[in-house]
């Protein structure tokens, strides 16, 4: 008679948690990032004259830091030697990715129209590619260049409602220039992220958000002393709640992880999903009508993102 105790135990497949699964899905992470940022642009336009831009940005990053600190503290202690040795780079990431980029974009939305902001947003991948080329000699492959061009055509189709002659009637003001400057800044952040020290995600986000908020604190104090203050009402608290959780904590965690998995040039075309999601929100929330140019634009953006971000397009001319 067979001794059942002598038989080998049946093999079991370790179960992966949903968070572990999500952490290794770069395309989903980058798509959710674009969704959260699209809603943030719509919200920023809506509350532009209601919430002071620098104060909002300062509260945003201090809030994210405080939310993450209990989870990040063990990693911060462990990663502190690496953070200290790369302090100039970490401070630069804090400045261009958190302080300047966000404050100037919120400020810009007080002076520009949503149409212009979405149009300028579509140039984001070009700034990422330009900084990657200037700093590290990383060139776009033909597939990446084609993907960016196709998705840009889709963005323009949506924004211009299928009428490309409308480009001639678009005028740019100081808000447009400010919003463009925020994209130049974030392009630099995106290009530099792969060169960060090998530290935990929570260490990276908590350190850079804290430093970014500290950099903005004097400007926020100047804003307050000049009578530009928060209005403590439902709209303000709802704005702060959404901003702290979705386009800040989750979006930056997702974006950094996505870039770490597939690199900045392959991740850059996902910027083009921001105006796509923005127009979709206008249809769903503001009652705008779905038109054929929406469908054509969505198809072009999706095709461009797939072409540019596929694994075969990851060739570079410089090693990280």
Coordinates of C-alpha atoms in Angstrom, one line a residue:
X1 CA 0.0 0.0 0.0
X2 CA 1.4 3.4 -1.0
X3 CA 2.4 5.7 1.8
X4 CA 0.6 9.0 0.9
X5 CA 3.0 10.9 3.1
X6 CA 5.9 10.0 0.8
X7 CA 4.2 11.5 -2.2
X8 CA 5.5 14.9 -3.3
X9 CA 3.2 17.8 -2.5
X10 CA 1.3 19.0 -5.6
X11 CA 2.9 22.1 -7.2
X12 CA 1.2 25.3 -6.5
X13 CA 1.4 28.4 -8.5
X14 CA 2.0 31.5 -6.4
X15 CA -0.8 33.9 -6.5
X16 CA 0.0 37.4 -7.6
X17 CA -1.8 40.3 -6.0
X18 CA -3.7 42.8 -8.2
X19 CA -1.2 45.5 -7.1
X20 CA 1.8 43.4 -8.2
X21 CA 0.0 42.7 -11.5
X22 CA -0.7 46.4 -12.1
X23 CA 2.9 47.3 -11.2
X24 CA 4.1 45.4 -14.3
X25 CA 1.5 46.8 -16.8
X26 CA 3.2 49.9 -18.2
X27 CA 0.6 50.6 -20.9
X28 CA -2.2 50.5 -18.4
X29 CA -0.3 52.6 -15.9
X30 CA 0.6 55.3 -18.5
X31 CA -3.0 55.3 -19.8
X32 CA -4.4 55.9 -16.3
X33 CA -1.8 58.7 -15.8
X34 CA -3.1 60.4 -18.9
X35 CA -6.7 60.0 -17.7
X36 CA -5.9 61.6 -14.3
X37 CA -4.0 64.5 -15.9
X38 CA -6.7 65.2 -18.4
X39 CA -9.2 65.6 -15.6
X40 CA -6.7 67.8 -13.8
X41 CA -6.5 70.2 -16.8
X42 CA -10.3 70.4 -17.1
X43 CA -10.5 71.0 -13.3
X44 CA -7.7 73.6 -13.4
X45 CA -9.6 75.6 -16.1
X46 CA -12.8 75.4 -14.1
X47 CA -11.3 76.6 -10.8
X48 CA -8.6 78.9 -12.3
X49 CA -9.7 82.1 -10.6
X50 CA -11.0 80.4 -7.5
X51 CA -7.8 78.6 -6.2
X52 CA -4.4 80.4 -6.2
X53 CA -2.1 78.4 -8.5
X54 CA 1.1 78.4 -6.3
X55 CA -0.8 77.8 -3.1
X56 CA -2.7 74.9 -4.8
X57 CA 0.6 73.4 -6.0
X58 CA 2.3 73.8 -2.6
X59 CA -0.6 72.1 -0.8
X60 CA -0.7 69.5 -3.5
X61 CA 2.8 68.3 -3.0
X62 CA 3.0 68.7 0.8
X63 CA -0.3 66.7 0.9
X64 CA 1.2 63.9 -1.2
X65 CA 4.3 63.8 0.9
X66 CA 2.3 63.5 4.1
X67 CA 0.0 60.8 2.6
X68 CA 3.0 58.7 1.5
X69 CA 5.3 59.3 4.4
X70 CA 4.1 56.5 6.7
X71 CA 4.6 54.0 3.8
X72 CA 7.8 55.6 2.5
X73 CA 9.7 56.1 5.8
X74 CA 11.4 52.7 5.9
X75 CA 12.5 53.1 2.3
X76 CA 13.6 56.6 2.8
X77 CA 15.9 55.5 5.6
X78 CA 17.3 52.7 3.6
X79 CA 17.7 54.8 0.4
X80 CA 19.1 57.9 2.1
X81 CA 22.8 57.3 1.2
X82 CA 21.8 57.0 -2.5
X83 CA 19.6 60.1 -2.3
X84 CA 22.3 62.1 -0.6
X85 CA 24.9 61.1 -3.2
X86 CA 22.6 62.1 -6.1
X87 CA 21.3 65.2 -4.3
X88 CA 21.8 67.7 -7.3
X89 CA 19.9 65.4 -9.6
X90 CA 17.1 64.8 -7.1
X91 CA 16.7 68.6 -6.5
X92 CA 16.6 69.2 -10.2
X93 CA 13.9 66.5 -10.6
X94 CA 12.0 68.2 -7.7
X95 CA 12.2 71.6 -9.4
X96 CA 11.3 70.7 -13.0
X97 CA 8.9 67.8 -12.3
X98 CA 7.0 69.2 -9.3
X99 CA 7.6 72.8 -8.4
X100 CA 7.9 74.8 -11.6
X101 CA 6.0 72.5 -13.9
X102 CA 2.8 72.3 -11.9
X103 CA 2.7 75.9 -10.6
X104 CA 3.2 77.4 -14.0
X105 CA 0.6 75.1 -15.6
X106 CA -2.0 76.0 -13.0
X107 CA -1.1 79.7 -13.4
X108 CA -1.3 79.4 -17.2
X109 CA -4.9 78.1 -17.0
X110 CA -6.0 81.5 -15.7
X111 CA -5.0 83.1 -19.1
X112 CA -5.5 80.5 -21.8
X113 CA -8.4 78.5 -23.2
X114 CA -8.8 74.8 -22.8
X115 CA -8.5 74.3 -26.6
X116 CA -5.1 76.0 -26.7
X117 CA -3.9 74.0 -23.6
X118 CA -4.9 70.7 -25.2
X119 CA -3.2 71.7 -28.4
X120 CA 0.0 72.6 -26.7
X121 CA -0.2 69.4 -24.5
X122 CA 0.0 67.4 -27.7
X123 CA 3.6 68.6 -28.2
X124 CA 4.7 66.9 -24.9
X125 CA 6.4 63.9 -26.6
X126 CA 8.5 66.1 -28.8
X127 CA 10.0 67.8 -25.7
X128 CA 10.8 64.5 -24.1
X129 CA 12.5 63.3 -27.3
X130 CA 14.4 66.6 -27.6
X131 CA 15.8 66.5 -24.0
X132 CA 16.7 62.8 -24.4
X133 CA 18.6 63.7 -27.6
X134 CA 20.4 66.8 -26.1
X135 CA 21.3 65.2 -22.8
X136 CA 22.0 61.6 -23.6
X137 CA 22.1 61.2 -27.4
X138 CA 19.0 59.0 -27.4
X139 CA 17.4 59.3 -30.8
X140 CA 13.9 58.4 -31.8
X141 CA 13.6 55.3 -33.9
X142 CA 11.6 55.5 -37.1
X143 CA 8.8 53.6 -35.4
X144 CA 8.7 56.1 -32.5
X145 CA 8.8 59.1 -34.8
X146 CA 6.0 57.6 -36.9
X147 CA 3.9 56.8 -33.9
X148 CA 4.3 60.4 -32.5
X149 CA 3.4 61.9 -35.8
X150 CA 0.3 59.7 -36.2
X151 CA -0.9 60.3 -32.7
X152 CA -0.3 64.0 -33.1
X153 CA -2.4 64.0 -36.2
X154 CA -5.2 62.3 -34.2
X155 CA -4.9 64.9 -31.4
X156 CA -5.2 67.8 -33.9
X157 CA -8.2 66.1 -35.6
X158 CA -10.0 66.0 -32.3
X159 CA -9.0 69.5 -31.1
X160 CA -9.7 71.2 -34.5
X161 CA -12.9 69.2 -35.0
X162 CA -11.6 67.8 -38.3
X163 CA -11.0 71.2 -39.8
X164 CA -7.3 71.7 -40.0
X165 CA -7.8 75.2 -41.5
X166 CA -8.8 76.3 -38.0
X167 CA -5.0 76.2 -37.1
X168 CA -4.7 79.6 -38.9
X169 CA -7.2 81.2 -36.6
X170 CA -5.6 80.0 -33.3
X171 CA -3.8 82.8 -31.4
X172 CA -1.4 82.3 -28.5
X173 CA -1.2 84.5 -25.4
X174 CA 1.0 84.6 -22.3
X175 CA -1.0 81.7 -20.8
X176 CA -0.1 79.5 -23.8
X177 CA 3.6 80.4 -23.5
X178 CA 3.4 79.6 -19.8
X179 CA 1.7 76.2 -20.5
X180 CA 4.4 75.4 -23.1
X181 CA 7.1 76.2 -20.6
X182 CA 5.5 73.7 -18.2
X183 CA 5.8 71.0 -20.9
X184 CA 9.4 71.9 -21.6
X185 CA 10.0 71.4 -17.8
X186 CA 8.2 68.1 -17.6
X187 CA 10.0 66.9 -20.8
X188 CA 13.2 67.4 -18.9
X189 CA 11.9 65.5 -15.9
X190 CA 10.8 62.6 -18.1
X191 CA 14.2 62.4 -19.8
X192 CA 16.0 62.4 -16.5
X193 CA 13.9 59.9 -14.6
X194 CA 15.7 56.8 -16.0
X195 CA 19.0 58.3 -14.7
X196 CA 17.7 58.5 -11.1
X197 CA 19.5 56.4 -8.4
X198 CA 18.2 52.9 -8.0
X199 CA 15.8 53.6 -5.1
X200 CA 12.3 52.6 -4.1
X201 CA 9.4 54.3 -5.9
X202 CA 8.0 55.6 -2.6
X203 CA 11.4 57.1 -1.7
X204 CA 11.6 58.9 -5.1
X205 CA 8.1 60.4 -4.9
X206 CA 8.1 61.4 -1.2
X207 CA 11.5 63.0 -1.5
X208 CA 10.8 65.0 -4.7
X209 CA 7.3 66.1 -3.6
X210 CA 8.6 67.4 -0.3
X211 CA 11.5 69.2 -1.9
X212 CA 9.2 70.6 -4.6
X213 CA 6.7 71.9 -2.0
X214 CA 9.6 73.5 0.0
X215 CA 10.8 75.3 -3.1
X216 CA 7.3 76.8 -3.7
X217 CA 6.7 77.8 -0.1
X218 CA 8.2 81.3 -0.4
X219 CA 6.2 82.0 -3.5
X220 CA 3.0 80.7 -1.8
X221 CA 3.7 83.0 1.1
X222 CA 4.1 85.9 -1.3
X223 CA 0.8 85.0 -2.9
X224 CA -0.9 84.9 0.6
X225 CA 0.6 88.3 1.7
X226 CA -0.8 89.9 -1.5
X227 CA -4.3 88.8 -0.7
X228 CA -4.6 85.9 -3.1
X229 CA -6.0 83.2 -0.7
X230 CA -7.9 80.0 -0.8
X231 CA -11.7 80.2 -0.6
X232 CA -12.7 77.6 2.0
X233 CA -15.8 76.1 0.3
X234 CA -17.0 72.9 -1.2
X235 CA -15.3 73.5 -4.6
X236 CA -11.9 74.2 -3.0
X237 CA -12.1 71.0 -0.8
X238 CA -13.2 68.9 -3.8
X239 CA -10.4 70.3 -5.9
X240 CA -7.8 69.6 -3.3
X241 CA -9.2 66.1 -2.7
X242 CA -9.1 65.1 -6.3
X243 CA -5.7 66.8 -6.9
X244 CA -4.0 65.1 -4.0
X245 CA -5.1 61.6 -4.9
X246 CA -5.4 61.1 -8.6
X247 CA -3.1 63.5 -10.7
X248 CA -0.6 63.7 -7.9
X249 CA -0.1 60.6 -5.8
X250 CA -1.3 57.9 -8.2
X251 CA -0.4 59.6 -11.5
X252 CA 3.2 60.2 -10.6
X253 CA 3.7 56.7 -9.1
X254 CA 2.2 55.2 -12.3
X255 CA 4.1 57.5 -14.6
X256 CA 7.5 56.9 -13.0
X257 CA 6.9 53.1 -13.0
X258 CA 5.8 53.2 -16.6
X259 CA 8.9 55.1 -17.7
X260 CA 11.1 52.7 -15.7
X261 CA 9.5 49.7 -17.5
X262 CA 9.6 51.0 -21.1
X263 CA 11.8 54.1 -21.2
X264 CA 10.9 57.8 -21.8
X265 CA 10.7 57.8 -25.6
X266 CA 8.3 54.8 -25.7
X267 CA 6.3 56.3 -22.8
X268 CA 6.1 59.8 -24.4
X269 CA 3.3 59.1 -26.9
X270 CA 0.9 58.5 -24.0
X271 CA 0.9 62.3 -23.5
X272 CA -1.4 62.3 -26.6
X273 CA -4.0 60.4 -24.6
X274 CA -4.5 63.5 -22.4
X275 CA -6.4 65.6 -25.0
X276 CA -8.3 62.4 -26.1
X277 CA -9.5 61.8 -22.6
X278 CA -10.2 65.5 -22.2
X279 CA -12.5 65.6 -25.2
X280 CA -14.2 62.4 -24.0
X281 CA -14.9 64.1 -20.7
X282 CA -16.4 67.0 -22.5
X283 CA -18.8 64.6 -24.3
X284 CA -19.7 62.7 -21.2
X285 CA -19.8 65.4 -18.6
X286 CA -20.7 68.6 -20.6
X287 CA -23.1 67.1 -23.1
X288 CA -21.1 67.7 -26.2
X289 CA -22.0 65.5 -29.2
X290 CA -19.9 62.6 -30.4
X291 CA -18.9 63.4 -34.0
X292 CA -17.1 61.4 -36.7
X293 CA -13.9 63.4 -36.2
X294 CA -13.8 62.2 -32.6
X295 CA -13.7 58.6 -33.7
X296 CA -11.1 59.3 -36.4
X297 CA -8.9 61.1 -33.9
X298 CA -9.2 58.4 -31.3
X299 CA -8.2 55.7 -33.9
X300 CA -5.2 57.7 -35.0
X301 CA -4.0 58.4 -31.4
X302 CA -4.4 54.7 -30.4
X303 CA -2.5 53.6 -33.6
X304 CA 0.3 56.0 -32.9
X305 CA 0.7 55.0 -29.3
X306 CA 0.8 51.3 -30.2
X307 CA 3.4 51.9 -33.0
X308 CA 5.6 54.1 -30.9
X309 CA 5.5 52.2 -27.6
X310 CA 5.9 48.6 -28.9
X311 CA 9.0 46.8 -27.6
X312 CA 10.7 46.7 -31.0
X313 CA 11.0 50.5 -31.0
X314 CA 13.2 50.7 -27.9
X315 CA 16.5 51.1 -29.8
X316 CA 18.7 53.9 -28.4
X317 CA 22.1 55.3 -29.3
X318 CA 23.3 55.9 -25.8
X319 CA 23.4 53.6 -22.8
X320 CA 21.7 54.9 -19.6

